Tab-separated table of C-alpha atoms in Angstrom:
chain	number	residue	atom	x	y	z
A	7	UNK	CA	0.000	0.000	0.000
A	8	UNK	CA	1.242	3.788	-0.990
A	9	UNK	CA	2.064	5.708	2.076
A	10	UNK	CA	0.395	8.547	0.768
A	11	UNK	CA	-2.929	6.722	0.689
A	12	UNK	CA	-2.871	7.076	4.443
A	13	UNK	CA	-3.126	11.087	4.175
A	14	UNK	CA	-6.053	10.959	1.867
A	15	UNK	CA	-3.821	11.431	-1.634
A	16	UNK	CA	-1.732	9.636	-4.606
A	17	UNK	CA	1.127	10.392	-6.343
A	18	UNK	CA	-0.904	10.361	-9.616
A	19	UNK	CA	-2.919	13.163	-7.940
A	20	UNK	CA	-0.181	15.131	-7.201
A	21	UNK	CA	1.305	15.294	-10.143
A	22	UNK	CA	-1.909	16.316	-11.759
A	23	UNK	CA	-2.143	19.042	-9.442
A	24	UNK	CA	1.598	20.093	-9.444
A	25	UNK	CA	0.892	20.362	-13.530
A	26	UNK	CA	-2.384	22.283	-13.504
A	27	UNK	CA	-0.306	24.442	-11.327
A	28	UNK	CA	2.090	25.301	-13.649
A	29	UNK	CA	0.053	25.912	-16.303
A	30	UNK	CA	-1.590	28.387	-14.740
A	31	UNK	CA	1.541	30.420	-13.452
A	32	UNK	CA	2.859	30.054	-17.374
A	33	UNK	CA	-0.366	31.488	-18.440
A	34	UNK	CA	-0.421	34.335	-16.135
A	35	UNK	CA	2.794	35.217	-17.651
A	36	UNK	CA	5.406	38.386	-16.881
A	37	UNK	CA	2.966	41.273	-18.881
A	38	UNK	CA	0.397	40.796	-16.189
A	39	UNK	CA	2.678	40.737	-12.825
A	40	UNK	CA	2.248	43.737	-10.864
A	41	UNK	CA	4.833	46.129	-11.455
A	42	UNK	CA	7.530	46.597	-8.568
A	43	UNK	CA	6.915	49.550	-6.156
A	44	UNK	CA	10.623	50.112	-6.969
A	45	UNK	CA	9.991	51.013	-10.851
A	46	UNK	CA	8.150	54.379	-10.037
A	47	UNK	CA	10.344	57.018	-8.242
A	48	UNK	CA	8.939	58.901	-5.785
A	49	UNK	CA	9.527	62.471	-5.803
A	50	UNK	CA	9.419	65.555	-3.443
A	51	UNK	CA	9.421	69.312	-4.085
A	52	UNK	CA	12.533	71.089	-2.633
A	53	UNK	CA	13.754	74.527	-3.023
A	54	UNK	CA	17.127	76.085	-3.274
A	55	UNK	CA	18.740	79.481	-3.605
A	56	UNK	CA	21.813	78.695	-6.165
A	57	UNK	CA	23.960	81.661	-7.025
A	58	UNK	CA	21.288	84.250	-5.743
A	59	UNK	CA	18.715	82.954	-7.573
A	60	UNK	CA	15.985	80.860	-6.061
A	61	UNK	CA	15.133	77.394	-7.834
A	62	UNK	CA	11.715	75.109	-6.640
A	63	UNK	CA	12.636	72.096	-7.895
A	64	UNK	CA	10.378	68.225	-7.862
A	65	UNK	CA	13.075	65.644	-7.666
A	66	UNK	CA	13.434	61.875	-7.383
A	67	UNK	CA	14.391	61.301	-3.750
A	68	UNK	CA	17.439	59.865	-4.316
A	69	UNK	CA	18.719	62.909	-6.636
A	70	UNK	CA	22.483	63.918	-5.520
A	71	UNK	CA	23.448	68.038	-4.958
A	72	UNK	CA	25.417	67.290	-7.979
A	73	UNK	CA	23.085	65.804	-10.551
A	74	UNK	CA	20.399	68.683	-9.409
A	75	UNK	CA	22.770	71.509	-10.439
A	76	UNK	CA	24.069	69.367	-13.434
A	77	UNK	CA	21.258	67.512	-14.976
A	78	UNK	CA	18.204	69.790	-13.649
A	79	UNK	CA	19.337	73.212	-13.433
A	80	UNK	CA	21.925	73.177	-16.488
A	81	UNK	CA	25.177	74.650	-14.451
A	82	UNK	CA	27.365	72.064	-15.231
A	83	UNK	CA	30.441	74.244	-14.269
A	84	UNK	CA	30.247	71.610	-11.186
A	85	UNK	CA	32.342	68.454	-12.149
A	86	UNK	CA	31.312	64.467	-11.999
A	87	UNK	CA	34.428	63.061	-11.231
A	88	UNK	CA	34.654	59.926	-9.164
A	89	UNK	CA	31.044	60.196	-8.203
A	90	UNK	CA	32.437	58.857	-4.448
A	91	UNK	CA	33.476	61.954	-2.626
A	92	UNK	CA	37.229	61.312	-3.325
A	93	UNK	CA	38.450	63.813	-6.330
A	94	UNK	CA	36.664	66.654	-5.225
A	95	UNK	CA	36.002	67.879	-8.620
A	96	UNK	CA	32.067	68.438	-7.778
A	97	UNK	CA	32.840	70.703	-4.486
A	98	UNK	CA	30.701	73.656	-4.100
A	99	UNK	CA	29.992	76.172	-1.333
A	100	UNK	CA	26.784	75.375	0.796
A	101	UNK	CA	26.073	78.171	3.022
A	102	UNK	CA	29.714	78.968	3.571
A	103	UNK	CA	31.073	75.553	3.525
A	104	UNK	CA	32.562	73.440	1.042
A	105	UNK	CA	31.038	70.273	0.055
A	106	UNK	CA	31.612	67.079	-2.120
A	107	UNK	CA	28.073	67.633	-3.979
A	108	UNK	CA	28.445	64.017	-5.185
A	109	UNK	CA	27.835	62.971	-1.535
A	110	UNK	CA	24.740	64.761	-0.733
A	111	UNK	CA	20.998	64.599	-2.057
A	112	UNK	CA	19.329	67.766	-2.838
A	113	UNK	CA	16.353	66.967	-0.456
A	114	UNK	CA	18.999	67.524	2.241
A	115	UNK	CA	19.459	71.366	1.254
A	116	UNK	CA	15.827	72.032	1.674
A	117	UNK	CA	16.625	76.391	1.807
A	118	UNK	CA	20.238	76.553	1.802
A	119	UNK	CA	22.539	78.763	-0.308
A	120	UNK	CA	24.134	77.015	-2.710
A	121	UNK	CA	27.634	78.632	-4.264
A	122	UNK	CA	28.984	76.914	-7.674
A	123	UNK	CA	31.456	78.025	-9.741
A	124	UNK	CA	29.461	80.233	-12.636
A	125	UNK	CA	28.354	82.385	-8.707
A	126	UNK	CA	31.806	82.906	-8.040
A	127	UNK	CA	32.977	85.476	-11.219
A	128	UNK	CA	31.897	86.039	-14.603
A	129	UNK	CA	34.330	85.737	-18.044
A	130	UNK	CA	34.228	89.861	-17.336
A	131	UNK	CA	34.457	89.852	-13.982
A	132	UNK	CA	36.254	87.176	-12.125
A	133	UNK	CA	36.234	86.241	-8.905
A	134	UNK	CA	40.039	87.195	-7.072
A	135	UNK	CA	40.941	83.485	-6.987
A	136	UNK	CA	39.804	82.844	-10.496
A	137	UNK	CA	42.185	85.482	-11.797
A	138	UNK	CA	45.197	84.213	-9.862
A	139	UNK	CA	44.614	80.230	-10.978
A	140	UNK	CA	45.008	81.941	-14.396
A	141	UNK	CA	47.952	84.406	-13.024
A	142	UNK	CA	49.835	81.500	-11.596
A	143	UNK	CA	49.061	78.538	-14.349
A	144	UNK	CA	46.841	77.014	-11.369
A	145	UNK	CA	45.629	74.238	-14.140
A	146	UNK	CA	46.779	72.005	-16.789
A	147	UNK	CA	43.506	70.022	-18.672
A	148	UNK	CA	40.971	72.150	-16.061
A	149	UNK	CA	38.447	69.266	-15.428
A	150	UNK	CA	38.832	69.597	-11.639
A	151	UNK	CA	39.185	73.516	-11.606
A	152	UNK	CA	36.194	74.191	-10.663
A	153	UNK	CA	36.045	72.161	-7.557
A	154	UNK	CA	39.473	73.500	-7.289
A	155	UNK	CA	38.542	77.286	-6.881
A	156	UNK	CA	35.618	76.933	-5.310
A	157	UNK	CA	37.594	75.230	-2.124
A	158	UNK	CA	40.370	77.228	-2.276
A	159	UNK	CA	37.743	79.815	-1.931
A	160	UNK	CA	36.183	78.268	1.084
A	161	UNK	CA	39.904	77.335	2.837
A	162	UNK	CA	40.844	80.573	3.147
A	163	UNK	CA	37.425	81.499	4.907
A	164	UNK	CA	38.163	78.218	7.324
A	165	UNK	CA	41.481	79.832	8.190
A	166	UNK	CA	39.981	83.425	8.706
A	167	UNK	CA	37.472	82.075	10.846
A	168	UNK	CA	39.941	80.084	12.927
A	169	UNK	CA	38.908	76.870	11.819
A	170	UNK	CA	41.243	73.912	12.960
A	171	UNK	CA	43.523	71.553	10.695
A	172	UNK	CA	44.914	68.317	11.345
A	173	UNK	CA	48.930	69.558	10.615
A	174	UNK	CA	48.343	72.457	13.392
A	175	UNK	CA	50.255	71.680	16.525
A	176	UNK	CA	48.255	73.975	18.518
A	177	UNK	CA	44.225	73.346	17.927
A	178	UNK	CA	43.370	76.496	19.774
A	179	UNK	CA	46.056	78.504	18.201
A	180	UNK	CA	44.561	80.731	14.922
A	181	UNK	CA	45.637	78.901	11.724
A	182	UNK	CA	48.151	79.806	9.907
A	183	UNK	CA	48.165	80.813	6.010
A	184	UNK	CA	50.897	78.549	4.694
A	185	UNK	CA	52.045	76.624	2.298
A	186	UNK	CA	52.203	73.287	4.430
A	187	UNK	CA	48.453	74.453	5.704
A	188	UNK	CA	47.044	74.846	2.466
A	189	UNK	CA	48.125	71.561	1.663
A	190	UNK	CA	46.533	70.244	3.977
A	191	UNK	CA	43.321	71.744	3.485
A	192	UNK	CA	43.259	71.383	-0.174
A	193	UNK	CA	44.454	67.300	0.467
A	194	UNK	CA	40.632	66.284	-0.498
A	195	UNK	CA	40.446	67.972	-4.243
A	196	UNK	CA	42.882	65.654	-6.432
A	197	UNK	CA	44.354	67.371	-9.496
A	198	UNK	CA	45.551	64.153	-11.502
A	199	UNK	CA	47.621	67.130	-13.892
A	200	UNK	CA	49.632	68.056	-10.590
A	201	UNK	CA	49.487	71.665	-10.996
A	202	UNK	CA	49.052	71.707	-6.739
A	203	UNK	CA	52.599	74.134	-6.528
A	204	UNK	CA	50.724	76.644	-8.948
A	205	UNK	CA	47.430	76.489	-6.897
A	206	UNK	CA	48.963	76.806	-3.829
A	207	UNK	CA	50.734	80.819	-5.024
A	208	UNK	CA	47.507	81.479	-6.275
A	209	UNK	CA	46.246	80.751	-3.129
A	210	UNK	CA	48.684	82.330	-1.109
A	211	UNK	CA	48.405	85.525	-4.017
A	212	UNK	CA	44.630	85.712	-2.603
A	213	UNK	CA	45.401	85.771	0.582
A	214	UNK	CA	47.811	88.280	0.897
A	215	UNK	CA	51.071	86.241	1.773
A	216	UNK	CA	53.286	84.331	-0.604
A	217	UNK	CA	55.006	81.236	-0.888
């Protein structure tokens, strides 16, 4: 005697049922599953203030600083380097500070004042630091410029304001405007051209000290 007579079912009935199955799954087919709650993006409205100008914005949620100021609001002055916060080609000033815009959504700068580097100078009138990167030869193919000036920009307001440094020996002490300083500062924006010797005297030209 089958075992499975003793629950009430064959084999023979199983397999019947195991093909009926499948035919119905195969019939179903992949054009009437339910789409994935993953295939639409959700979106939320968010407004920033980019070079002066305001900007109210409906973005996919997971839309980086970088790709809003790139892909939405056409100022592609801002870089896409690594895309990893490690070349610092896509930093930008964000209400005073400097940021890796690659690392950030825009749903996180819901009001702030955003800095790239078309706010910084125009062709006609450039912005100090702009003019001495060109003074000193601060750039060789110019991809990471950009991100270049605009935290060379924001270092010298970190030093100004006191703002400590992992090469001072004195945390407490103000910062000083050096060579080996700047350096440091400037360690996270990687110029693969290695124009760093001509940044640094343009920094130093800006503020007011040389090399």
């Amino acid at each position: 005697m089958d075992s499975s007579d003793a629950f009430g079912f064959s084999r023979r009935g199983v397999l019947i049922g195991g093909s009926a199955a499948s035919a119905v799954l195969v019939h179903v087919g992949p054009a009437q599953a339910a789409p994935a709650r993953g295939d639409v993006p959700v979106t939320m409205p968010v407004s920033l203030e980019v070079n002066g100008t305001r900007h109210d914005l409906q973005l996919d949620t997971r839309t980086t600083l970088l790709d809003a100021l790139r892909e939405h609001l056409r100022l592609t002055g801002t870089k896409k380097g690594c895309d990893h916060g490690q070349c610092g080609a896509c930093t930008v000033i964000v209400n005073g500070e400097r940021i890796n815009s690659c690392l950030s959504l825009a749903l996180q700068h819901q009001g702030d004042k955003v800095t790239t580097i078309e706010g910084l100078g125009t062709p006609e009138k450039l912005h100090p630091m702009q003019a001495a990167f060109i003074e000193h030869d601060g750039f060789q193919c110019g991809y990471c410029t950009p991100g270049q000036i605009c935290s060379a920009v924001a270092v010298l307001g970190e030093i100004k304001r006191g703002v400590p440094s992992h090469v001072q020996e004195d945390i407490v002490a103000a910062p000083a405007l050096s060579n080996h300083e700047l350096r440091e500062r400037m360690s996270g924006n990687i110029c693969r051209c290695g124009a760093y010797s001509n940044i640094m005297e343009a920094m130093l030209q800006v503020g007011g000290t040389s090399a």
